[in-house]
Short mmCIF file of C-alpha atoms in Angstrom, two decimals:
data_model
loop_
_atom_site.label_atom_id
_atom_site.label_comp_id
_atom_site.label_asym_id
_atom_site.label_seq_id
_atom_site.Cartn_x
_atom_site.Cartn_y
_atom_site.Cartn_z
CA MET A 1 -11.55 -9.44 -11.20
CA GLU A 2 -8.47 -8.03 -9.10
CA LYS A 3 -7.09 -5.03 -10.65
CA ARG A 4 -4.01 -6.67 -11.72
CA VAL A 5 -6.03 -9.42 -13.40
CA GLN A 6 -8.31 -6.80 -14.97
CA ILE A 7 -5.29 -4.90 -16.70
CA VAL A 8 -3.66 -8.06 -17.71
CA ALA A 9 -6.88 -9.42 -19.25
CA CYS A 10 -7.09 -6.07 -21.14
CA VAL A 11 -3.41 -6.31 -22.25
CA ILE A 12 -3.72 -9.54 -23.70
CA VAL A 13 -6.94 -9.17 -25.43
CA ASP A 14 -5.52 -5.91 -26.94
CA PHE A 15 -2.67 -7.60 -28.25
CA ILE A 16 -4.75 -10.23 -29.95
CA THR A 17 -7.35 -7.67 -31.56
CA ILE A 18 -4.87 -5.01 -32.55
CA ASN A 19 -2.83 -7.59 -34.35
CA ALA A 20 -5.92 -8.97 -35.88
CA ALA A 21 -7.00 -5.54 -37.05
CA TRP A 22 -3.69 -5.09 -38.57
CA THR A 23 -4.03 -8.48 -40.26
CA VAL A 24 -7.41 -7.86 -41.76
CA TYR A 25 -6.25 -4.36 -43.06
CA PHE A 26 -3.06 -5.79 -44.42
CA LEU A 27 -5.08 -8.52 -46.61
CA PHE A 28 -7.72 -5.80 -47.61
CA ARG A 29 -4.63 -3.58 -48.64
CA VAL A 30 -2.52 -6.09 -50.40
CA ARG A 31 -4.57 -8.93 -51.28
CA SER A 32 -8.14 -7.87 -51.85
CA GLY A 33 -7.23 -6.18 -55.39
CA VAL A 34 -9.36 -3.04 -54.33
CA THR A 35 -6.49 -0.75 -53.51
CA GLY A 36 -4.54 -1.73 -56.65
CA GLU A 37 -1.52 -2.33 -54.28
CA THR A 38 1.35 -3.99 -56.62
CA VAL A 39 4.09 -3.96 -53.93
CA THR A 40 3.78 -6.41 -50.93
CA PRO A 41 5.33 -4.30 -47.93
CA ASP A 42 6.53 -6.16 -44.58
CA PHE A 43 3.83 -7.50 -42.50
CA PHE A 44 5.64 -8.51 -39.06
CA ALA A 45 7.72 -5.35 -38.12
CA PRO A 46 4.71 -2.77 -38.83
CA MET A 47 2.32 -5.15 -36.77
CA LEU A 48 4.81 -4.97 -33.58
CA VAL A 49 5.28 -1.24 -34.13
CA LEU A 50 1.64 -0.58 -34.28
CA TYR A 51 0.76 -2.96 -31.39
CA ALA A 52 3.70 -1.08 -29.23
CA TYR A 53 2.04 2.45 -30.39
CA TRP A 54 -1.27 1.53 -29.61
CA ALA A 55 -0.53 0.20 -26.27
CA VAL A 56 1.40 3.10 -25.15
CA LEU A 57 -1.67 5.33 -26.48
CA PHE A 58 -4.37 2.98 -24.69
CA GLY A 59 -1.92 3.39 -21.37
CA ILE A 60 -2.07 7.05 -21.58
CA ALA A 61 -5.81 7.28 -22.38
CA GLY A 62 -6.79 5.38 -19.37
CA LEU A 63 -7.86 2.38 -20.99
CA TYR A 64 -5.79 0.04 -18.93
CA ARG A 65 -7.50 1.46 -15.59
CA PRO A 66 -9.44 -1.04 -13.65
CA LEU A 67 -13.32 -0.04 -14.47
CA TYR A 68 -15.61 -1.69 -11.70
CA ALA A 69 -19.35 -1.12 -12.33
CA ALA A 70 -18.48 1.03 -15.20
CA SER A 71 -20.59 1.69 -18.27
CA ARG A 72 -19.43 -0.42 -21.28
CA LEU A 73 -20.76 2.48 -23.39
CA ASP A 74 -18.32 4.93 -21.77
CA GLU A 75 -15.38 2.80 -22.17
CA PHE A 76 -16.37 2.29 -25.86
CA THR A 77 -16.70 6.20 -26.12
CA LEU A 78 -13.21 6.59 -24.78
CA LEU A 79 -12.03 3.83 -27.13
CA LEU A 80 -13.54 5.76 -29.88
CA LYS A 81 -11.78 8.78 -29.05
CA THR A 82 -8.26 7.14 -28.64
CA ALA A 83 -8.60 5.19 -31.88
CA THR A 84 -9.67 8.47 -33.64
CA VAL A 85 -6.83 10.31 -32.32
CA GLY A 86 -4.20 7.66 -32.92
CA CYS A 87 -5.39 7.20 -36.73
CA LEU A 88 -5.43 10.87 -37.09
CA ILE A 89 -1.71 10.91 -35.86
CA LEU A 90 -0.80 7.99 -38.13
CA PHE A 91 -2.66 9.57 -41.10
CA PHE A 92 -0.55 12.74 -40.65
CA VAL A 93 2.81 10.63 -40.48
CA ILE A 94 1.75 8.28 -43.56
CA PHE A 95 0.57 11.19 -45.28
CA ALA A 96 3.89 13.06 -44.94
CA ASP A 97 6.11 10.10 -45.76
CA ASP A 98 3.62 9.48 -48.96
CA ALA A 99 4.15 13.02 -50.25
CA ALA A 100 7.44 12.49 -50.33
CA THR A 101 7.69 8.93 -52.07
CA HIS A 102 4.33 7.85 -53.10
CA PRO A 103 2.27 10.99 -54.01
CA GLY A 104 -0.45 8.67 -55.53
CA THR A 105 -1.25 6.67 -52.78
CA ALA A 106 -4.71 6.48 -51.36
CA THR A 107 -3.92 7.44 -47.70
CA ARG A 108 -7.36 8.82 -46.67
CA THR A 109 -9.44 5.89 -47.73
CA LEU A 110 -6.97 3.38 -46.16
CA MET A 111 -6.79 5.14 -42.98
CA VAL A 112 -10.56 5.18 -42.66
CA VAL A 113 -10.63 1.60 -43.37
CA TYR A 114 -7.89 0.88 -40.53
CA TRP A 115 -9.56 3.14 -38.26
CA PHE A 116 -12.77 1.13 -38.51
CA VAL A 117 -11.04 -2.22 -38.30
CA VAL A 118 -9.12 -1.26 -35.31
CA LEU A 119 -12.13 0.33 -33.58
CA PHE A 120 -14.20 -2.80 -34.35
CA PHE A 121 -11.81 -5.33 -33.40
CA ALA A 122 -10.63 -3.48 -30.13
CA GLY A 123 -13.95 -2.56 -29.20
CA SER A 124 -15.20 -6.29 -29.53
CA GLY A 125 -12.29 -7.58 -27.44
CA ARG A 126 -13.18 -5.11 -24.57
CA ALA A 127 -16.82 -5.82 -24.98
CA ILE A 128 -15.77 -9.73 -24.45
CA VAL A 129 -13.60 -8.98 -21.16
CA ARG A 130 -16.45 -6.72 -19.44
CA GLY A 131 -19.05 -9.37 -20.38
CA VAL A 132 -17.06 -12.12 -18.75
CA GLN A 133 -16.08 -9.68 -15.77
CA ARG A 134 -19.86 -9.11 -15.47
CA ARG A 135 -20.68 -12.56 -15.40
CA LEU A 136 -18.15 -13.44 -12.72
CA LEU A 137 -19.15 -10.74 -10.54
CA LEU A 138 -22.84 -11.88 -10.90
CA SER A 139 -21.57 -15.32 -9.55
CA GLY A 140 -19.77 -13.98 -6.82
CA VAL A 141 -16.12 -14.41 -8.26
CA GLY A 142 -13.92 -10.98 -7.97
CA THR A 143 -16.60 -9.25 -5.59
CA ARG A 144 -15.17 -6.83 -3.19
CA ARG A 145 -15.58 -6.96 0.54
CA THR A 146 -17.65 -3.69 1.42
CA LEU A 147 -18.83 -2.09 4.42
CA ILE A 148 -21.60 0.25 4.66
CA VAL A 149 -21.28 3.13 7.05
CA GLY A 150 -23.96 5.47 8.32
CA SER A 151 -27.46 5.72 9.67
CA LYS A 152 -29.85 2.88 10.22
CA SER A 153 -32.45 3.74 7.78
CA LYS A 154 -29.92 5.16 4.97
CA SER A 155 -27.66 2.29 5.28
CA GLU A 156 -30.68 -0.32 4.69
CA GLU A 157 -31.90 1.51 1.52
CA LEU A 158 -28.43 1.47 0.21
CA PHE A 159 -28.17 -2.07 1.11
CA GLU A 160 -31.04 -3.15 -0.67
CA ARG A 161 -30.04 -1.43 -3.99
CA VAL A 162 -26.64 -2.88 -3.73
CA GLN A 163 -28.36 -6.29 -3.34
CA ARG A 164 -30.46 -5.79 -6.41
CA TYR A 165 -27.53 -5.23 -8.52
CA PRO A 166 -24.87 -7.63 -7.75
CA ALA A 167 -22.93 -6.74 -11.08
CA LEU A 168 -21.68 -3.59 -9.14
CA GLY A 169 -19.24 -6.14 -7.58
CA TYR A 170 -20.08 -4.92 -3.74
CA ARG A 171 -20.17 -8.01 -1.34
CA VAL A 172 -21.63 -6.31 1.86
CA VAL A 173 -20.02 -8.19 4.90
CA GLY A 174 -21.37 -5.71 7.58
CA PHE A 175 -22.58 -2.39 8.69
CA VAL A 176 -20.90 0.38 10.62
CA GLY A 177 -23.18 2.52 12.79
CA LEU A 178 -22.71 6.21 13.94
CA THR A 179 -21.94 5.30 17.46
CA HIS A 180 -20.31 2.45 19.13
CA THR A 181 -22.44 -0.49 19.80
CA ARG A 182 -22.07 -4.36 20.13
CA ALA A 183 -22.41 -6.36 17.17
CA ARG A 184 -25.99 -7.63 16.41
CA GLY A 185 -28.25 -8.47 13.57
CA HIS A 186 -28.80 -5.56 11.36
CA HIS A 187 -30.70 -5.94 8.21
CA SER A 188 -31.20 -9.19 6.10
CA GLY A 189 -28.54 -10.96 8.14
CA ALA A 190 -25.67 -8.60 7.66
CA PRO A 191 -24.28 -7.83 11.08
CA LEU A 192 -23.73 -4.54 12.71
CA LEU A 193 -19.89 -4.73 13.55
CA GLY A 194 -19.48 -1.85 15.55
CA GLY A 195 -19.28 2.07 15.26
CA ILE A 196 -17.22 4.85 13.51
CA ASP A 197 -14.41 4.46 16.28
CA ASP A 198 -13.85 0.97 15.12
CA LEU A 199 -13.59 1.67 11.56
CA ASP A 200 -9.99 1.41 10.92
CA THR A 201 -9.82 -1.68 12.74
CA LEU A 202 -12.71 -3.36 11.04
CA VAL A 203 -11.18 -2.57 7.70
CA ALA A 204 -8.10 -4.42 8.57
CA ARG A 205 -9.91 -7.22 10.27
CA GLU A 206 -12.65 -8.06 7.40
CA LYS A 207 -9.99 -6.95 4.52
CA VAL A 208 -12.44 -4.35 3.26
CA ARG A 209 -11.82 -3.05 -0.24
CA GLU A 210 -14.76 -0.63 -0.49
CA ILE A 211 -16.75 1.69 1.95
CA LEU A 212 -20.00 3.02 1.05
CA ILE A 213 -21.25 5.91 3.12
CA ALA A 214 -24.90 6.71 3.54
CA LEU A 215 -25.78 9.65 6.02
CA ASP A 216 -28.79 11.38 7.04
CA SER A 217 -28.47 15.21 6.45
CA THR A 218 -28.39 15.47 10.05
CA ASP A 219 -25.05 13.55 10.22
CA HIS A 220 -22.67 15.59 8.17
CA ASP A 221 -20.49 16.33 10.84
CA LYS A 222 -19.39 12.78 11.18
CA LEU A 223 -18.03 12.65 7.56
CA LEU A 224 -14.74 14.14 8.38
CA GLY A 225 -14.26 11.63 11.01
CA ILE A 226 -15.27 8.67 8.59
CA ILE A 227 -12.90 9.94 6.10
CA SER A 228 -10.15 10.42 8.27
CA ARG A 229 -10.08 6.68 9.76
CA CYS A 230 -10.25 5.31 6.09
CA ASN A 231 -7.46 7.45 4.40
CA GLY A 232 -4.77 5.67 5.73
CA ASN A 233 -6.11 2.25 4.22
CA ASN A 234 -6.19 1.32 0.82
CA VAL A 235 -10.11 1.28 0.14
CA GLY A 236 -12.15 3.20 -2.00
CA MET A 237 -14.99 5.22 -0.65
CA LYS A 238 -18.23 6.41 -2.01
CA ILE A 239 -21.09 8.45 -0.42
CA ILE A 240 -24.95 8.78 -1.27
CA PRO A 241 -25.42 12.71 -1.67
CA ASP A 242 -28.38 14.73 -0.46
CA LEU A 243 -30.89 15.07 -3.04
CA TYR A 244 -30.58 18.94 -2.25
CA ASP A 245 -26.87 18.76 -3.41
CA ILE A 246 -27.73 17.11 -6.60
CA ILE A 247 -30.44 19.65 -7.29
CA SER A 248 -28.50 22.79 -6.27
CA GLY A 249 -25.43 21.35 -8.31
CA GLN A 250 -23.14 21.50 -5.31
CA ALA A 251 -22.04 17.87 -6.01
CA ARG A 252 -21.01 15.85 -9.24
CA THR A 253 -22.33 12.58 -9.08
CA ASN A 254 -22.17 9.32 -11.18
CA ALA A 255 -25.49 7.22 -11.52
CA ILE A 256 -25.03 3.69 -11.17
CA HIS A 257 -27.94 1.64 -11.92
CA GLY A 258 -30.10 4.02 -11.04
CA PHE A 259 -28.69 5.58 -7.79
CA PRO A 260 -26.21 8.36 -7.31
CA LEU A 261 -22.63 7.76 -5.76
CA ILE A 262 -19.98 10.37 -5.28
CA GLU A 263 -16.45 8.79 -5.31
CA ILE A 264 -14.43 10.28 -2.53
CA SER A 265 -10.84 10.53 -3.16
CA PRO A 266 -11.01 9.94 -6.90
CA GLN A 267 -8.19 9.46 -9.43
CA LEU A 268 -6.30 12.92 -8.99
CA MET A 269 -4.68 13.19 -12.25
CA ALA A 270 -5.83 12.24 -15.71
CA PRO A 271 -4.18 9.05 -17.21
CA TRP A 272 -2.12 10.75 -19.85
CA GLU A 273 -0.86 13.37 -17.16
CA GLU A 274 -0.05 10.68 -14.80
CA PHE A 275 2.19 8.76 -17.75
CA ALA A 276 3.99 12.12 -18.36
CA LYS A 277 4.66 12.54 -14.70
CA ARG A 278 6.37 9.32 -14.55
CA LEU A 279 8.04 9.94 -17.74
CA PHE A 280 9.59 13.10 -16.51
CA ASP A 281 10.57 11.70 -13.24
CA VAL A 282 12.52 8.85 -14.87
CA CYS A 283 14.00 11.20 -17.54
CA VAL A 284 14.94 13.96 -14.85
CA SER A 285 16.27 11.46 -12.25
CA GLY A 286 18.50 9.68 -15.00
CA LEU A 287 19.90 12.93 -16.25
CA VAL A 288 20.64 14.07 -12.92
CA LEU A 289 22.48 10.96 -11.99
CA ALA A 290 24.40 10.91 -15.37
CA VAL A 291 25.39 14.73 -15.63
CA GLY A 292 26.20 15.48 -12.23
CA LEU A 293 28.20 12.38 -11.31
CA PRO A 294 31.34 14.41 -10.76
CA LEU A 295 29.96 16.48 -8.37
CA TRP A 296 28.32 13.57 -6.46
CA VAL A 297 31.93 12.13 -6.28
CA VAL A 298 33.17 15.39 -4.85
CA ILE A 299 30.32 15.81 -2.61
CA ALA A 300 31.05 12.22 -1.14
CA VAL A 301 34.71 12.94 -0.45
CA ALA A 302 34.10 15.90 1.23
CA ILE A 303 31.48 14.47 3.40
CA ARG A 304 34.23 11.86 4.28
CA LEU A 305 37.03 14.04 5.13
CA ASP A 306 34.69 16.41 7.09
CA THR A 307 33.47 13.77 9.51
CA SER A 308 33.57 10.26 10.33
CA GLY A 309 30.66 7.88 9.33
CA PRO A 310 28.90 6.84 6.14
CA ILE A 311 28.43 8.99 3.07
CA PHE A 312 24.82 8.47 2.74
CA TYR A 313 22.00 8.73 5.19
CA ARG A 314 19.09 5.99 4.90
CA GLN A 315 16.13 6.01 6.74
CA GLU A 316 12.77 4.07 6.63
CA ARG A 317 9.83 6.64 5.46
CA VAL A 318 6.03 5.67 4.57
CA GLY A 319 5.37 6.19 0.88
CA LYS A 320 2.30 5.79 -1.12
CA ASP A 321 -0.73 3.82 0.12
CA GLY A 322 1.34 3.56 3.53
CA ARG A 323 4.04 1.34 1.87
CA HIS A 324 7.56 1.54 3.54
CA PHE A 325 10.71 2.22 1.99
CA GLU A 326 14.26 3.21 2.62
CA ILE A 327 15.03 7.05 1.47
CA VAL A 328 18.74 7.83 0.75
CA LYS A 329 20.09 11.19 1.14
CA PHE A 330 23.91 12.65 1.44
CA ARG A 331 24.54 12.62 5.07
CA SER A 332 24.43 16.14 6.74
CA MET A 333 24.28 15.43 10.38
CA ARG A 334 26.69 13.53 12.55
CA ALA A 335 26.57 9.88 12.40
CA ASP A 336 25.24 9.54 15.91
CA ALA A 337 22.56 12.39 15.52
CA GLU A 338 19.78 10.41 16.63
CA ARG A 339 20.87 8.31 19.29
CA GLN A 340 18.55 9.78 21.69
CA GLY A 341 15.57 9.27 19.30
CA ALA A 342 13.94 10.70 16.19
CA ARG A 343 13.21 14.70 16.25
CA TRP A 344 12.47 17.26 13.91
CA ALA A 345 15.53 19.48 12.93
CA SER A 346 15.49 23.12 14.35
CA ARG A 347 17.27 26.34 13.18
CA LYS A 348 21.28 26.19 13.61
CA ASP A 349 20.76 22.53 14.49
CA PRO A 350 24.08 21.50 16.39
CA ARG A 351 24.00 18.31 14.81
CA VAL A 352 24.18 19.63 11.16
CA THR A 353 28.07 19.18 10.12
CA ARG A 354 30.02 21.95 8.45
CA ILE A 355 29.65 20.42 4.82
CA GLY A 356 26.14 19.05 5.59
CA ARG A 357 25.31 22.84 6.11
CA ILE A 358 26.18 23.86 2.98
CA LEU A 359 24.52 20.82 1.25
CA ARG A 360 21.58 21.71 3.04
CA GLN A 361 21.45 25.26 2.00
CA LEU A 362 21.84 24.07 -1.61
CA HIS A 363 19.50 21.18 -1.24
CA LEU A 364 22.13 18.97 -2.61
CA ASP A 365 21.70 16.65 0.20
CA GLU A 366 18.39 15.53 -1.51
CA VAL A 367 20.18 14.48 -4.59
CA PRO A 368 20.44 10.54 -4.00
CA GLN A 369 16.92 10.43 -3.66
CA VAL A 370 16.62 10.19 -7.54
CA LEU A 371 17.42 6.88 -6.86
CA ASN A 372 14.31 6.28 -4.84
CA VAL A 373 12.40 8.05 -7.86
CA LEU A 374 13.90 5.57 -10.38
CA LYS A 375 12.54 2.73 -8.33
CA GLY A 376 9.13 4.28 -8.42
CA GLU A 377 8.99 4.84 -4.53
CA MET A 378 9.14 8.50 -4.84
CA SER A 379 8.34 11.36 -7.57
CA MET A 380 10.32 14.42 -8.14
CA ILE A 381 7.11 16.39 -6.98
CA GLY A 382 4.94 15.64 -4.27
CA PRO A 383 4.40 15.81 -0.30
CA ARG A 384 7.66 14.94 1.62
CA PRO A 385 7.76 11.49 3.06
CA GLU A 386 7.94 11.06 6.77
CA ARG A 387 9.01 8.77 9.17
CA PRO A 388 6.32 5.74 10.31
CA VAL A 389 6.64 7.23 13.90
CA PHE A 390 5.84 10.76 12.93
CA VAL A 391 3.31 9.34 10.34
CA GLU A 392 1.44 7.56 13.39
CA GLN A 393 1.56 10.36 15.55
CA LEU A 394 0.63 13.06 13.03
CA SER A 395 -2.47 10.66 11.91
CA LYS A 396 -4.03 10.94 15.21
CA ASP A 397 -3.26 14.72 15.79
CA ILE A 398 -4.32 16.17 12.23
CA PRO A 399 -7.48 15.62 10.38
CA LEU A 400 -6.89 14.11 6.78
CA TYR A 401 -3.04 13.90 7.28
CA SER A 402 -3.03 10.33 5.89
CA ARG A 403 -4.65 11.70 2.72
CA ARG A 404 -0.99 12.47 1.95
CA LEU A 405 -0.18 8.85 1.52
CA LYS A 406 -2.78 8.76 -1.59
CA VAL A 407 0.19 10.08 -3.77
CA ARG A 408 4.05 9.19 -4.24
CA PRO A 409 6.10 11.34 -1.80
CA GLY A 410 8.28 13.91 -3.89
CA VAL A 411 11.83 15.09 -3.66
CA THR A 412 10.41 18.64 -3.56
CA GLY A 413 6.79 19.90 -3.44
CA TRP A 414 4.52 22.67 -2.91
CA ALA A 415 4.76 22.86 0.90
CA GLN A 416 8.67 22.82 0.74
CA VAL A 417 8.75 25.97 -1.73
CA SER A 418 5.82 27.87 0.20
CA GLN A 419 6.49 27.07 3.99
CA ARG A 420 9.59 26.99 6.44
CA TYR A 421 11.03 23.82 7.59
CA ASP A 422 9.17 21.77 10.23
CA GLU A 423 10.21 22.54 13.69
CA THR A 424 6.63 22.20 15.92
CA ILE A 425 3.36 20.26 15.33
CA GLU A 426 2.03 23.66 14.15
CA ASP A 427 4.55 23.98 11.40
CA VAL A 428 3.51 20.74 10.22
CA ARG A 429 -0.24 21.56 10.26
CA LYS A 430 0.53 24.27 8.12
CA LYS A 431 2.57 22.45 5.72
CA VAL A 432 -0.37 19.69 5.57
CA GLN A 433 -2.75 22.33 4.26
CA TYR A 434 -0.13 22.97 1.29
CA ASP A 435 0.09 19.25 0.87
CA LEU A 436 -3.69 18.93 0.47
CA PHE A 437 -3.80 21.60 -1.85
CA TYR A 438 -1.23 20.04 -3.89
CA ILE A 439 -2.98 16.81 -4.06
CA GLU A 440 -6.55 18.32 -4.71
CA ASN A 441 -4.93 20.45 -7.76
CA MET A 442 -2.33 17.79 -8.91
CA SER A 443 -1.64 18.93 -12.60
CA LEU A 444 1.49 19.15 -14.79
CA ARG A 445 1.31 22.87 -14.76
CA LEU A 446 1.43 22.94 -10.91
CA ASP A 447 4.55 20.61 -11.11
CA PHE A 448 6.16 22.86 -13.40
CA LYS A 449 5.85 25.88 -11.17
CA ILE A 450 6.86 24.18 -8.04
CA ILE A 451 10.16 22.91 -10.16
CA LEU A 452 10.67 26.84 -10.95
CA TYR A 453 10.27 27.92 -7.37
CA THR A 454 12.68 25.02 -6.24
CA VAL A 455 15.31 26.22 -8.67
CA PHE A 456 14.67 29.54 -7.27
CA HIS A 457 15.20 28.42 -3.85
CA VAL A 458 18.42 26.62 -4.67
CA ILE A 459 19.94 29.82 -6.55
CA LEU A 460 19.20 32.00 -3.56
CA GLY A 461 20.41 29.46 -1.02
CA LYS A 462 17.10 29.22 0.84
CA GLY A 463 17.59 25.76 2.29
CA ARG A 464 18.41 24.95 5.75
#
């Protein structure tokens, strides 16, 4: 199944099973006569409220993430934890209400019954979805086009294991060697498509979704080059670790059907943190637009009176997964500032207007980007988005630069509060280190720290 199809299928099945669980629970509580319930409560309103409650909780817990080749036991364990936490929350809410209105209600017993019913129905629904998914994969439907990159012996060994377990969903379309070579037969009829230098071209041409890396211990120096060439593409990457790495505890692996694979660039934040981060983005950007509206009007008038030209500055930038979007800022430079081509701003840049200098010092020129945040193109916190021409150049000059494209770009970020503005390629290299640090350590705690630093910079007027 495609990711979107997987998610939609889970949402539909959960809608059916959660409402079915409520129906069974309602019949037990009201119609069975076991609980001694004498008043018939409303049926449909609580059903819809409970479904919305569980849908949000499942989303926060990560139960709507695409799960390729995942253990059904692992998914059920996550469902068990989520159902338990969800029922505990409901128990305390209902218990508080009952204590004030119906002190004799057998709340504990009823919540245990509801917990069991939800777990049974939701677990059965998920088992059906994963069972159908597995059968489709076994029949070749929904498999992901896959390249195996590495040495000949390791690649062939991995290919045999993948072929042995088609439910993994990998459809190997070819091999990529460690050196450039002409295409020829490689193993069991799968072609050798080229070398590492051809990797980014092959990914696009063959519409590859997954890359499996199989290197000998003597070839580890080539790993960085492989990752760099793949980072700009929306592909999953997994690598076979050395046995020594596993034994020494230097690598954390997932064993899938008996062989270990380390996922490169895994999910960077826990699902609940991703949800909270997006909720924070929407709330803060909406608040900034609403509360600051009078100030934004004043700024717009000041820009128009200071120089001729548009109030807003729009420019194409590169966002998450390489998607292009149009960034919006208050114009702080002359309208013809880039008539000679794109270049970085410099200290005391003569292109900056009088009002623009004040806006930059207080970071107020960045405010309209909250519109990009509301649209989901940006986040409040993240690496700054760059122009396509610079992304193309820097991806060639700086290893792992395109790794920044794995997350939403931000209005402010760790690099912005830690380093000066970019004036040279060396400045960019230093900032990339900070961006990569942020990406590898993404958390709500770090975002909160960056927000405090940003406020500190604004108060002291450290912008430029």
